[in-house]
mmCIF file with all atom_site columns, C-alpha atoms in Angstrom:
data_model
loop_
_atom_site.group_PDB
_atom_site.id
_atom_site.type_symbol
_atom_site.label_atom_id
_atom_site.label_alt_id
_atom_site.label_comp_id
_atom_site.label_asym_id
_atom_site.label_entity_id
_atom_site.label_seq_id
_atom_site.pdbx_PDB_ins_code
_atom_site.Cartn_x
_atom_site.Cartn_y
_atom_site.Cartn_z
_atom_site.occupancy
_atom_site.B_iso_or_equiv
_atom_site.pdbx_formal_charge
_atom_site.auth_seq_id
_atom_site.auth_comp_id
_atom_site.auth_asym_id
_atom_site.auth_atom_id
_atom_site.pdbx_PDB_model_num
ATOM 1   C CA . UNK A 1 1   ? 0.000  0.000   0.000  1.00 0.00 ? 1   UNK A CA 1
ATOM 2   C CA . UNK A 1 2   ? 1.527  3.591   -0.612 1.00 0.00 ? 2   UNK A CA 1
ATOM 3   C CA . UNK A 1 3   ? 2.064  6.081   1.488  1.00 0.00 ? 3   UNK A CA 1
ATOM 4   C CA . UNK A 1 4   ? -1.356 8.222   1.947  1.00 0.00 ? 4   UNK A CA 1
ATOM 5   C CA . UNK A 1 5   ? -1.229 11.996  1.983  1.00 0.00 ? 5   UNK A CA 1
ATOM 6   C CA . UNK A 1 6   ? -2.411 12.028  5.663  1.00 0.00 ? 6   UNK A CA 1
ATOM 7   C CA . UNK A 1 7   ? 0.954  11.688  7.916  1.00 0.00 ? 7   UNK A CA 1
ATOM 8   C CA . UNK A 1 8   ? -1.067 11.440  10.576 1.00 0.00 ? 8   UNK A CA 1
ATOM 9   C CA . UNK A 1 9   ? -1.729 7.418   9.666  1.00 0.00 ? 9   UNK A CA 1
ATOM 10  C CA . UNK A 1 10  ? 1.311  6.663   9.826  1.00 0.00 ? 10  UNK A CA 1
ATOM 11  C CA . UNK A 1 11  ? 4.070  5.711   12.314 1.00 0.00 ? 11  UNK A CA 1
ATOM 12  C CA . UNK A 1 12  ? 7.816  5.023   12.755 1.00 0.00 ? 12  UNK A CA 1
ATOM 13  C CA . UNK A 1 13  ? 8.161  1.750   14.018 1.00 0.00 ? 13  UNK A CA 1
ATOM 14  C CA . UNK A 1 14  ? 12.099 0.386   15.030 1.00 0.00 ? 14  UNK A CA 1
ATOM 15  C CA . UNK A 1 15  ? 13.622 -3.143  15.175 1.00 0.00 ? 15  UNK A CA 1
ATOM 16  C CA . UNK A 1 16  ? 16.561 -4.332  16.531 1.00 0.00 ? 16  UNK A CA 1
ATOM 17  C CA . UNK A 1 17  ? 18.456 -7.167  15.779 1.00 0.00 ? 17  UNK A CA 1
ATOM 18  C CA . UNK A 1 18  ? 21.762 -8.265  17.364 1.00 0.00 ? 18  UNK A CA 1
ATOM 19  C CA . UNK A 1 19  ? 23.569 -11.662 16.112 1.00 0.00 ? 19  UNK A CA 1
ATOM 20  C CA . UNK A 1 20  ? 27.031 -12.739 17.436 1.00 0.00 ? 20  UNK A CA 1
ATOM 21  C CA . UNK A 1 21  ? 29.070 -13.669 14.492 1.00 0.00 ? 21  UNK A CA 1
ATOM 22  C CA . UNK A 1 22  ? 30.864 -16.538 16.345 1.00 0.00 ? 22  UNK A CA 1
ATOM 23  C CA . UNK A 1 23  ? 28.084 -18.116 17.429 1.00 0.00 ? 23  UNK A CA 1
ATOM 24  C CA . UNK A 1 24  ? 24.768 -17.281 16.060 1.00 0.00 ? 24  UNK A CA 1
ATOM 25  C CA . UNK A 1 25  ? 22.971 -16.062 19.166 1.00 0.00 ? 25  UNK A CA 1
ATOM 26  C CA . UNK A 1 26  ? 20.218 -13.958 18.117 1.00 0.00 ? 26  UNK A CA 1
ATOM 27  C CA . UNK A 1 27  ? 18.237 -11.260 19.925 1.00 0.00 ? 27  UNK A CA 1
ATOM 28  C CA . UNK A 1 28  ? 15.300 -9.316  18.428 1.00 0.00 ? 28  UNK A CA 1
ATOM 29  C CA . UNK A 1 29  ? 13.692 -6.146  19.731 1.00 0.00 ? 29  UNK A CA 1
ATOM 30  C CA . UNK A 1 30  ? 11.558 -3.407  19.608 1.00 0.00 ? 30  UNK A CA 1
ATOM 31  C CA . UNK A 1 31  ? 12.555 0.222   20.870 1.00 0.00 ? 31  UNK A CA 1
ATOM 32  C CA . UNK A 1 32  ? 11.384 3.468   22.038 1.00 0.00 ? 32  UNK A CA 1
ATOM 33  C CA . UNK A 1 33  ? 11.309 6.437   19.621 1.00 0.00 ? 33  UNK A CA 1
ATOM 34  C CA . UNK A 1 34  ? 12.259 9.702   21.528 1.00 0.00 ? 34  UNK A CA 1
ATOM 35  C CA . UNK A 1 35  ? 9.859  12.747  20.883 1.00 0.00 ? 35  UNK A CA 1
ATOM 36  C CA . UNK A 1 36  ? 12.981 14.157  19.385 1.00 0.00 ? 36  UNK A CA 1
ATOM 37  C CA . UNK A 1 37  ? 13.558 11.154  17.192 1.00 0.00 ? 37  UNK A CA 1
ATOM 38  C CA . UNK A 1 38  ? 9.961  11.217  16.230 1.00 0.00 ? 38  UNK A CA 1
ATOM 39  C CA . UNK A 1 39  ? 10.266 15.135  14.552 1.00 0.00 ? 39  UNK A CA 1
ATOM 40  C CA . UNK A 1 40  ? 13.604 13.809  13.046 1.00 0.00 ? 40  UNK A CA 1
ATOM 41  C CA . UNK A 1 41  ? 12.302 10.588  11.650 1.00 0.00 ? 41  UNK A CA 1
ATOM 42  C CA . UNK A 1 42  ? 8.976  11.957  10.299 1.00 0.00 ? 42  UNK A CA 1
ATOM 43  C CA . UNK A 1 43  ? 10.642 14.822  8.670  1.00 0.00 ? 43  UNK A CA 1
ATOM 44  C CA . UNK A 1 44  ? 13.455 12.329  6.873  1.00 0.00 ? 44  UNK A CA 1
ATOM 45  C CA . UNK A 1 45  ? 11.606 9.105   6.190  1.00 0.00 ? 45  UNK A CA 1
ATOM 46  C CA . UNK A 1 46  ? 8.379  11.437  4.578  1.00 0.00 ? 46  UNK A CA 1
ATOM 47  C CA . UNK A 1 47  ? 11.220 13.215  2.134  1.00 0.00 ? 47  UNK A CA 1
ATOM 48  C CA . UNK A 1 48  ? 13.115 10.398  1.404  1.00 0.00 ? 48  UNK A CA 1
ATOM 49  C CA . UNK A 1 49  ? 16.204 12.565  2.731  1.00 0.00 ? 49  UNK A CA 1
ATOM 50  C CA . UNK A 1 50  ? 18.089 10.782  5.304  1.00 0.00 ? 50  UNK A CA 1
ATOM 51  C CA . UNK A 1 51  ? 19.467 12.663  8.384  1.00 0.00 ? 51  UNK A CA 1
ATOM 52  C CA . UNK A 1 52  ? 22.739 11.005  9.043  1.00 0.00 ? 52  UNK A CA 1
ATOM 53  C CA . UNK A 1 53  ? 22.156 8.617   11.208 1.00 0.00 ? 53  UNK A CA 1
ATOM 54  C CA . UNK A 1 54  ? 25.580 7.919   12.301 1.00 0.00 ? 54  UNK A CA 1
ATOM 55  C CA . UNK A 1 55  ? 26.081 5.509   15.677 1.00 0.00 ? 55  UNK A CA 1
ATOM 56  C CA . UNK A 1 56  ? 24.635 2.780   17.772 1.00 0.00 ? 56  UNK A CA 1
ATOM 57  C CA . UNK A 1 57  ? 25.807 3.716   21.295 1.00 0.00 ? 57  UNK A CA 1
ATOM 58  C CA . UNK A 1 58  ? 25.376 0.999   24.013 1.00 0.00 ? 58  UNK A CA 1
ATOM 59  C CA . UNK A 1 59  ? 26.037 1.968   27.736 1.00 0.00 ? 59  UNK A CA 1
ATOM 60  C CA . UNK A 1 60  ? 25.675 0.009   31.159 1.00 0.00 ? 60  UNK A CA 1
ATOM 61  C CA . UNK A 1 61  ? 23.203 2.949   32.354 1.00 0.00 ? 61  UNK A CA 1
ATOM 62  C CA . UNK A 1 62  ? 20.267 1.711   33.892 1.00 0.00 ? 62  UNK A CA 1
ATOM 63  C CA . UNK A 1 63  ? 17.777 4.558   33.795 1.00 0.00 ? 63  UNK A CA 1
ATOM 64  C CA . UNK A 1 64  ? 14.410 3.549   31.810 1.00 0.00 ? 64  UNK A CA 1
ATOM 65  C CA . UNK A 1 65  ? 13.767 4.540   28.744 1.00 0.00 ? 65  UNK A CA 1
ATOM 66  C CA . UNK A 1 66  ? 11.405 7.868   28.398 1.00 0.00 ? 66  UNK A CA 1
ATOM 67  C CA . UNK A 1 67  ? 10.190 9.514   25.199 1.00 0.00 ? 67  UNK A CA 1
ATOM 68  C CA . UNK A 1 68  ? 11.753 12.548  26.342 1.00 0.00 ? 68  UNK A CA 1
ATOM 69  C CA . UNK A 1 69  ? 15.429 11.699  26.573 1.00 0.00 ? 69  UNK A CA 1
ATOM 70  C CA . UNK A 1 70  ? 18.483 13.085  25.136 1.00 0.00 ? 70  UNK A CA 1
ATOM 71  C CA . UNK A 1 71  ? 21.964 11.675  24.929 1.00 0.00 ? 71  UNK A CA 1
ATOM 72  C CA . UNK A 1 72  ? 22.801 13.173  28.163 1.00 0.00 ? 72  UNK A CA 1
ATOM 73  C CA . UNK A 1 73  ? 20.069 11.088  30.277 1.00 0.00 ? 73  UNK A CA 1
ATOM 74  C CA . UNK A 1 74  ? 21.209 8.005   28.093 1.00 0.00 ? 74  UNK A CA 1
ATOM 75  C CA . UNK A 1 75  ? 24.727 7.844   28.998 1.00 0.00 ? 75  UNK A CA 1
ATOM 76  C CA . UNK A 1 76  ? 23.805 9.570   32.474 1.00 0.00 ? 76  UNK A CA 1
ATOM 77  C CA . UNK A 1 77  ? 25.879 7.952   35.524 1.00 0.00 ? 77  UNK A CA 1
ATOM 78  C CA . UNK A 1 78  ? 27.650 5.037   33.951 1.00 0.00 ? 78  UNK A CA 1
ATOM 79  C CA . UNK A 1 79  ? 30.557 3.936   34.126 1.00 0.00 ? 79  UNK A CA 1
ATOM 80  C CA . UNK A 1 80  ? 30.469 2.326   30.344 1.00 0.00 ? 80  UNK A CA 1
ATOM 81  C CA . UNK A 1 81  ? 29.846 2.875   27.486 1.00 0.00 ? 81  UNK A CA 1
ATOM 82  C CA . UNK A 1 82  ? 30.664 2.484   23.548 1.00 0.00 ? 82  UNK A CA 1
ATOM 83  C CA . UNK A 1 83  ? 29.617 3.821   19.999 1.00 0.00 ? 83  UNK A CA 1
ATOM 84  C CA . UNK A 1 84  ? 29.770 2.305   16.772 1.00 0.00 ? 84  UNK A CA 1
ATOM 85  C CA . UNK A 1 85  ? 29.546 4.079   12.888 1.00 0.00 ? 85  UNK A CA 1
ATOM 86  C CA . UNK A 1 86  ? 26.553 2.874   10.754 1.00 0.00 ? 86  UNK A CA 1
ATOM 87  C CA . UNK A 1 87  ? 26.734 1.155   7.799  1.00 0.00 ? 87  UNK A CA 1
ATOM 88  C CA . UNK A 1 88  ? 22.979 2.376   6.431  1.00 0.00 ? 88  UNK A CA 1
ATOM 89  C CA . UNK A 1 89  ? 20.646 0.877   3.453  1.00 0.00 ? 89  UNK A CA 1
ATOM 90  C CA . UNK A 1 90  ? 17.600 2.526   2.453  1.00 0.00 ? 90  UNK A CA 1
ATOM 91  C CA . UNK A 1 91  ? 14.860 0.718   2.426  1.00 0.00 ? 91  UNK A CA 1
ATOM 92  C CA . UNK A 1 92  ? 11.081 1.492   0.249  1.00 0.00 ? 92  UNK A CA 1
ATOM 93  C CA . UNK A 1 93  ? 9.782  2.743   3.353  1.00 0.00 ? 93  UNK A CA 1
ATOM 94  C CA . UNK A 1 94  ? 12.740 3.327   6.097  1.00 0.00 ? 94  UNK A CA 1
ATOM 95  C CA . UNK A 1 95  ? 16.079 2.568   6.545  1.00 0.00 ? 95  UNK A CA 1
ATOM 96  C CA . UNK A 1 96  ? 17.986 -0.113  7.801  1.00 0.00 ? 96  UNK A CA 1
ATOM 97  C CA . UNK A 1 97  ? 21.525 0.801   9.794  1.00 0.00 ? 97  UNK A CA 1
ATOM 98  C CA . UNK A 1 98  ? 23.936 -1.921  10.917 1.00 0.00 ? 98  UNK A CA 1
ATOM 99  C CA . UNK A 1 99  ? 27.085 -1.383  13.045 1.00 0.00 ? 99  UNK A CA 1
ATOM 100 C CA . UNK A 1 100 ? 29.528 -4.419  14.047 1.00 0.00 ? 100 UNK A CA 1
ATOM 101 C CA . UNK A 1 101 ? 31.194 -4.452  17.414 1.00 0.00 ? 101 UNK A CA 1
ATOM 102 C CA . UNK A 1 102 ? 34.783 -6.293  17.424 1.00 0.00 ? 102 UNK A CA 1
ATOM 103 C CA . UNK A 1 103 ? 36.381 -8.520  19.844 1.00 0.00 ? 103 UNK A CA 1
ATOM 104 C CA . UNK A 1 104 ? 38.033 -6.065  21.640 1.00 0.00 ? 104 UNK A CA 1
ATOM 105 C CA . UNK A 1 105 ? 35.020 -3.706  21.811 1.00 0.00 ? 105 UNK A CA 1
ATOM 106 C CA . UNK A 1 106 ? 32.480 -2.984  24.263 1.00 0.00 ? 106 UNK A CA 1
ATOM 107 C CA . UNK A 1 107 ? 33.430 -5.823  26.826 1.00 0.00 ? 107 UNK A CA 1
ATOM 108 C CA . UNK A 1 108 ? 30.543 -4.868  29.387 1.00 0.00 ? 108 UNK A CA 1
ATOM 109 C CA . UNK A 1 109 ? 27.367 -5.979  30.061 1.00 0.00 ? 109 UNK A CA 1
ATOM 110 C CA . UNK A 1 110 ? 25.229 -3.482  28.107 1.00 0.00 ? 110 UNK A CA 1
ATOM 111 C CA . UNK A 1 111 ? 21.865 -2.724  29.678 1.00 0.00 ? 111 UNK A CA 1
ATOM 112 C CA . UNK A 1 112 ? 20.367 -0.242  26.994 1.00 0.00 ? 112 UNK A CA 1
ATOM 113 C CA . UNK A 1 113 ? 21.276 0.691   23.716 1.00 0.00 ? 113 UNK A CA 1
ATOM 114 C CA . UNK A 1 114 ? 20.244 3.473   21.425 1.00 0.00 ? 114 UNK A CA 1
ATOM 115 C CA . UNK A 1 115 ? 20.687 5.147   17.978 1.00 0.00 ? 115 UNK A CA 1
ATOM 116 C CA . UNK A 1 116 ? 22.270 8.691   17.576 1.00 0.00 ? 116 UNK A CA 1
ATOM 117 C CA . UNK A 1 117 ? 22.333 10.774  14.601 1.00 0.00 ? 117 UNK A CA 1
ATOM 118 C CA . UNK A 1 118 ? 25.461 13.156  13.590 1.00 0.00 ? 118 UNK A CA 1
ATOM 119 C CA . UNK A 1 119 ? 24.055 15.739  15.617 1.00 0.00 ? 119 UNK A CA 1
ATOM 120 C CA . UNK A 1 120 ? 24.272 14.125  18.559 1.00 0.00 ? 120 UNK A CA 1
ATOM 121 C CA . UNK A 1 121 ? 20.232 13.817  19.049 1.00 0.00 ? 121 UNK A CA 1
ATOM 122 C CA . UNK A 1 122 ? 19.281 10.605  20.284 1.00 0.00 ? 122 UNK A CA 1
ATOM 123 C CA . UNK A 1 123 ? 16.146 9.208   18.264 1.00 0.00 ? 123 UNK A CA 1
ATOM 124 C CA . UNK A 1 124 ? 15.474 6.198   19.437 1.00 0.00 ? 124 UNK A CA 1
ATOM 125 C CA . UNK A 1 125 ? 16.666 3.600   22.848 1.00 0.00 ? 125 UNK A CA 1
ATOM 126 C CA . UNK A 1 126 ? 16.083 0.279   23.937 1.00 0.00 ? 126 UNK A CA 1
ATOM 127 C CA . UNK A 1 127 ? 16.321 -1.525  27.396 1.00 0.00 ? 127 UNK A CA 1
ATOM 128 C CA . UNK A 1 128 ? 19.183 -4.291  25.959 1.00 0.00 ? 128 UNK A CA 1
ATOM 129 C CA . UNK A 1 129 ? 20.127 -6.783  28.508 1.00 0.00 ? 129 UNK A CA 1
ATOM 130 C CA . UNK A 1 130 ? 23.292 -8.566  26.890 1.00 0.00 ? 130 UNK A CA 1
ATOM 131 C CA . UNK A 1 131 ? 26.874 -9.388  28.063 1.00 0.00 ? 131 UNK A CA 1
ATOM 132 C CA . UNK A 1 132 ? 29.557 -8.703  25.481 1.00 0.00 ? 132 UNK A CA 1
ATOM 133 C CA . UNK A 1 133 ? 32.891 -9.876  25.774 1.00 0.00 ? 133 UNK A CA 1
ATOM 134 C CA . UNK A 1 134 ? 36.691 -10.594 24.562 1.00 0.00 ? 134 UNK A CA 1
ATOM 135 C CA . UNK A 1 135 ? 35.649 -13.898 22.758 1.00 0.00 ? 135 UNK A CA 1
ATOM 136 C CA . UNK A 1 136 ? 32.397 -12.318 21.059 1.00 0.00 ? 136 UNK A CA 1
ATOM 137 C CA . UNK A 1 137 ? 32.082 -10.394 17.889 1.00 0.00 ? 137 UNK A CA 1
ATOM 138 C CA . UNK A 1 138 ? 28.765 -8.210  17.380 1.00 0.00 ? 138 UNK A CA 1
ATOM 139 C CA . UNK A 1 139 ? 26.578 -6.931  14.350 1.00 0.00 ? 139 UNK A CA 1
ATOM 140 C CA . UNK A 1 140 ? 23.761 -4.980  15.615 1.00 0.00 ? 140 UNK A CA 1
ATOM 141 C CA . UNK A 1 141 ? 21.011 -4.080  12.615 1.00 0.00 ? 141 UNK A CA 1
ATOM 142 C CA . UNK A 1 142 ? 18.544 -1.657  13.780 1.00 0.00 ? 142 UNK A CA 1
ATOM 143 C CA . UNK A 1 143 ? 15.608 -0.802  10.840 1.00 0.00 ? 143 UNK A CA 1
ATOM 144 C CA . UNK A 1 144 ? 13.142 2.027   10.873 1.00 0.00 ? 144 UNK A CA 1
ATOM 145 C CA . UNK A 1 145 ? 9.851  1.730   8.743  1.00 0.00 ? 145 UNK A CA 1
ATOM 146 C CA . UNK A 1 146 ? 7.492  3.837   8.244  1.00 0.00 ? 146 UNK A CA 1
ATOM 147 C CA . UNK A 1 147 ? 3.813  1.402   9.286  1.00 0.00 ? 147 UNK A CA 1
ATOM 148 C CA . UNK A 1 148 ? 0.160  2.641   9.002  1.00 0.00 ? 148 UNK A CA 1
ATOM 149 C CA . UNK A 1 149 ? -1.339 2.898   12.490 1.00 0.00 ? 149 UNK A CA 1
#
């Protein structure tokens, strides 16, 4: 079905999917869209212009999730925390963004994760239970579609 002239229908809905490379473990799961991330996302996915997404950030920080957070209550009081560059794709009706975490990166246990654009705005989080270490290499795809609601 195309896209109808009345935004109002529609919504941004996110996915994430982790897989470790060495052993196929897979997690799948859905996220929170931050109000900011919302006015970002709209605006981009609507024009077909992308606004640089640019890193998957995942951080030890325990706070929940709230549509009104910024990158400073994401990373707030933890001690950890790591970012990786997007690789992106565009898909007919979002985009998909993919970031791989090596063996020597982010060795924690990671309790949320989120997606950050170049500006620093943080559009969209995740509570993300997982423990990453030395012996584990990461690819974490995260896609954004636009869905009639």
């Amino acid at each position: 079905m195309g896209l109808r002239a009345n935004h109002n229908r529609l919504g941004v809905i996110g996915i994430i999917d982790l897989y470790e490379l060495d052993t196929g473990l897979h997690i799948m799961k859905r996220n929170l869209i931050t109000n900011r991330g919302l006015e970002i996302l709209k605006g981009g996915l609507f024009s077909r212009k992308w606004f640089k997404l640019d890193t998957i950030i995942v951080t030890d920080n325990l706070t929940t999730p709230a549509i009104t957070d910024v990158m400073a209550n994401f990373c707030l009081t933890t001690d950890n925390w790591f970012g990786s560059r997007l690789y992106t794709n565009d898909l007919r009706r979002g985009i998909d963004c993919t970031a791989f975490f090596a063996s020597s990166e982010a060795n924690f246990t990671w309790k949320k994760i989120g997606l950050m654009d170049k500006n620093q705005n943080l559009i969209c989080e995740s509570l993300f239970t997982y423990v990453k270490s030395a012996s584990t290499r990461v690819q974490v795809s995260w896609k954004l579609t636009l869905e009639e609601i």
